[in-house]
Each structure stands twice: as structure tokens, then as C-alpha cells.
Amino acid sequence: MNTASPPSEPPLPEPLLPEPLAEPLDVLVIAPHPDDAELGMGGAMLKMLAEGLRVGILDLTTGEPTPHGSLAVRERETAAASQVLGITWRFNAGLTNRMLVADLPARQRVASIIRLTRPRMLFAPYWEDAHPDHVAATALVEAARFWAKLSKTELAGQPNLAGNPHHPERLYYYYCIHLRLAVRPDVILDISEHWEDKLRAICCYESQFITGRPTTSPTLVDRFRDDAAYWGRLINRRYGEPLATREPLALHSLAHLI
Ligand SMILES: [Zn+2]
């Protein structure tokens, strides 16, 4: 069953831009739906936050409707997950779930949000996926990253972008895919010490991962743990999280390689 939200639901988020941040973010994770950032790189976010980095999440859509969710429920779940993560900043871009397209208005909105938050690193969904919103999100982030650095946007015929030009130096990709792909990531991060908190953040989305899901093993939560253990096994650690990059990785030193 897949029902639309009842009329008593609160309205979709206003398509407003966030206030410019006085202190820029170090990292902005851009997600098609609330829960993708947690699933794909909850461990990486917890790790970066523990290391003192300022980490934000930009959810592009509300993710609703879904079979067991609603706008109000998903909003509550998102707030709870944000609290578990201890995230620095989170915003919903108000684009339309299931109809996400990397068009010019969406690019303008996301580029403006990048300029207002000024992250050094961006994270986007991996480029190959069955979910059209995820594929659109990847294209949208790549285009918006480029647009965010444009100057002279006040000229006629140019996009009207908020904030000052800014170019995130790095763009990486997390895996939150709806295909059973045997992916070959560029990096596997050891998230062993953050796994339980990542799982707690994921489980905040009860309407997505628990309600109406199989209750006998393997449950969806069992699957998440199996995946994390698989990535951990490949690097001889308990739990891991895969990441990809199109550009070569730049390292200060080889000292932190496992
Ligand atoms: Zn998603």
C-alpha cells in the first residue's frame, strides 16, 4: 500500500533558503531523502564530528509519501536521528520526492545553499542506482558544486544565486543504492567504534526500516549489520563503510592508512 499524506499533515517545507552560516561547514552531505545520509555514511559523519569537524546534512526532499511514513512522522524521525548523530546543521531543500530532477531551478537552489554554508567537502550519492531520485541527486550535486563558484551572477541571463562564490574543494560519494551491485569502492573507512551509534541513528527511521518489515532473521537491521561487517572484513576491522571518488584522493601522509 502506498498512500498519500492525509490533509491534516503539515505542509511541505517552504522552499526557502537557509540563513548564511557565520562559521562555514567543513563537510556537507547531500541526500535525496532523509535517511540516505545516515544509511550511507552515518559512521563517517560520526567519526568526522568526533574529530571536531563541522558536518551538515542537506536533505533534498521530504522522502514522503512512503507506505508507513508521513510528513510529520518522517520529520520527527529525522530530528531524532540528527540528535543521535550530533550533527552541526541540517536543512531540507524542499524539492519534490519521487520527482527529483537536476534542472536549473534545483541547481540554483542547491548551489545557493552550498554558498551559504561554504563546505570544503561535499558528499553525494554514488552515481549508479535504480532510484531515479538518487541518480538525479548525484547529477544535481555535481552541477551545483560548479555553479556555486560562479561570479557575476547578477548579470542578466545569469542564475540568481544567493551568497558569495564558493567552490567545495572535494566531492566524494557514499553508497546508499537500490541495486544489488557488487561495488568496488575507492576507500573503506573503519567505523567500528561508531557502528552502534550509526545503527541507532538509522533505527530512528522506524517508518522506513522497521514498521511492516520482516521480523524474522535476517531483518533489514540484520542486513545493515551484515553489510557493515562485510566492509569491515575487507580491511580487517569489525565494521566499515565504503566511499567512492571520481578524482584522485589527496593525502597529507600515508601514516593513517591501515
Ligand atoms: Zn533515498
mmCIF file of N, CA, C and O and ligand atoms in Angstrom, residues 31-37 39 61 63 74 97 129 131 133-134 174 176 178, ligand 1:
data_model
loop_
_atom_site.group_PDB
_atom_site.id
_atom_site.type_symbol
_atom_site.label_atom_id
_atom_site.label_comp_id
_atom_site.label_asym_id
_atom_site.label_seq_id
_atom_site.Cartn_x
_atom_site.Cartn_y
_atom_site.Cartn_z
ATOM 1 N N ALA A 31 21.691 14.528 0.515
ATOM 2 C CA ALA A 31 20.939 13.273 0.467
ATOM 3 C C ALA A 31 19.622 13.481 -0.271
ATOM 4 O O ALA A 31 18.936 14.474 -0.037
ATOM 5 N N PRO A 32 19.229 12.543 -1.129
ATOM 6 C CA PRO A 32 17.929 12.664 -1.801
ATOM 7 C C PRO A 32 16.775 12.674 -0.802
ATOM 8 O O PRO A 32 15.830 13.441 -0.946
ATOM 9 N N HIS A 33 16.863 11.793 0.201
ATOM 10 C CA HIS A 33 15.773 11.634 1.169
ATOM 11 C C HIS A 33 16.346 11.585 2.588
ATOM 12 O O HIS A 33 17.464 11.084 2.771
ATOM 13 N N PRO A 34 15.565 12.057 3.577
ATOM 14 C CA PRO A 34 16.024 11.905 4.958
ATOM 15 C C PRO A 34 16.134 10.407 5.278
ATOM 16 O O PRO A 34 15.133 9.698 5.161
ATOM 17 N N ASP A 35 17.259 9.937 5.613
ATOM 18 C CA ASP A 35 17.707 8.568 5.987
ATOM 19 C C ASP A 35 18.872 8.105 5.106
ATOM 20 O O ASP A 35 19.638 7.239 5.499
ATOM 21 N N ASP A 36 19.011 8.673 3.892
ATOM 22 C CA ASP A 36 20.092 8.232 2.996
ATOM 23 C C ASP A 36 21.464 8.583 3.562
ATOM 24 O O ASP A 36 22.411 7.789 3.461
ATOM 25 N N ALA A 37 21.593 9.775 4.136
ATOM 26 C CA ALA A 37 22.889 10.183 4.685
ATOM 27 C C ALA A 37 23.287 9.251 5.830
ATOM 28 O O ALA A 37 24.427 8.793 5.915
ATOM 29 N N LEU A 39 22.223 6.128 6.406
ATOM 30 C CA LEU A 39 22.494 4.781 5.903
ATOM 31 C C LEU A 39 23.842 4.708 5.202
ATOM 32 O O LEU A 39 24.617 3.782 5.395
ATOM 33 N N THR A 61 14.711 16.332 -0.450
ATOM 34 C CA THR A 61 13.241 16.192 -0.432
ATOM 35 C C THR A 61 12.809 15.703 0.951
ATOM 36 O O THR A 61 13.649 15.347 1.770
ATOM 37 N N GLY A 63 11.154 12.940 1.295
ATOM 38 C CA GLY A 63 11.112 11.476 1.244
ATOM 39 C C GLY A 63 9.709 10.911 1.334
ATOM 40 O O GLY A 63 9.523 9.700 1.264
ATOM 41 N N ARG A 74 8.085 11.439 9.526
ATOM 42 C CA ARG A 74 9.446 11.486 8.968
ATOM 43 C C ARG A 74 10.238 12.652 9.550
ATOM 44 O O ARG A 74 11.438 12.552 9.780
ATOM 45 N N ASN A 97 9.830 14.890 -3.663
ATOM 46 C CA ASN A 97 10.136 13.457 -3.588
ATOM 47 C C ASN A 97 9.568 12.725 -4.803
ATOM 48 O O ASN A 97 8.473 13.042 -5.275
ATOM 49 N N ASP A 129 22.529 3.850 -9.627
ATOM 50 C CA ASP A 129 21.455 3.483 -8.711
ATOM 51 C C ASP A 129 20.186 3.185 -9.497
ATOM 52 O O ASP A 129 20.029 3.640 -10.628
ATOM 53 N N HIS A 131 17.187 3.991 -8.142
ATOM 54 C CA HIS A 131 16.220 5.014 -7.738
ATOM 55 C C HIS A 131 16.487 6.310 -8.520
ATOM 56 O O HIS A 131 17.557 6.904 -8.358
ATOM 57 N N ASP A 133 15.551 9.299 -8.102
ATOM 58 C CA ASP A 133 15.881 10.451 -7.246
ATOM 59 C C ASP A 133 17.368 10.444 -6.873
ATOM 60 O O ASP A 133 17.993 11.493 -6.744
ATOM 61 N N HIS A 134 17.912 9.257 -6.677
ATOM 62 C CA HIS A 134 19.327 9.172 -6.283
ATOM 63 C C HIS A 134 20.239 9.541 -7.455
ATOM 64 O O HIS A 134 21.223 10.250 -7.288
ATOM 65 N N TYR A 174 28.962 8.470 -1.362
ATOM 66 C CA TYR A 174 28.643 7.396 -0.423
ATOM 67 C C TYR A 174 27.659 6.442 -1.091
ATOM 68 O O TYR A 174 26.976 6.799 -2.053
ATOM 69 N N CYS A 176 24.364 4.353 -1.029
ATOM 70 C CA CYS A 176 23.047 4.119 -0.441
ATOM 71 C C CYS A 176 22.174 3.740 -1.619
ATOM 72 O O CYS A 176 21.321 4.499 -2.053
ATOM 73 N N HIS A 178 19.948 1.307 -4.434
ATOM 74 C CA HIS A 178 18.826 0.389 -4.522
ATOM 75 C C HIS A 178 19.088 -0.652 -5.611
ATOM 76 O O HIS A 178 18.185 -1.075 -6.309
HETATM 77 ZN ZN ZN B 1 16.774 7.593 -0.813
#
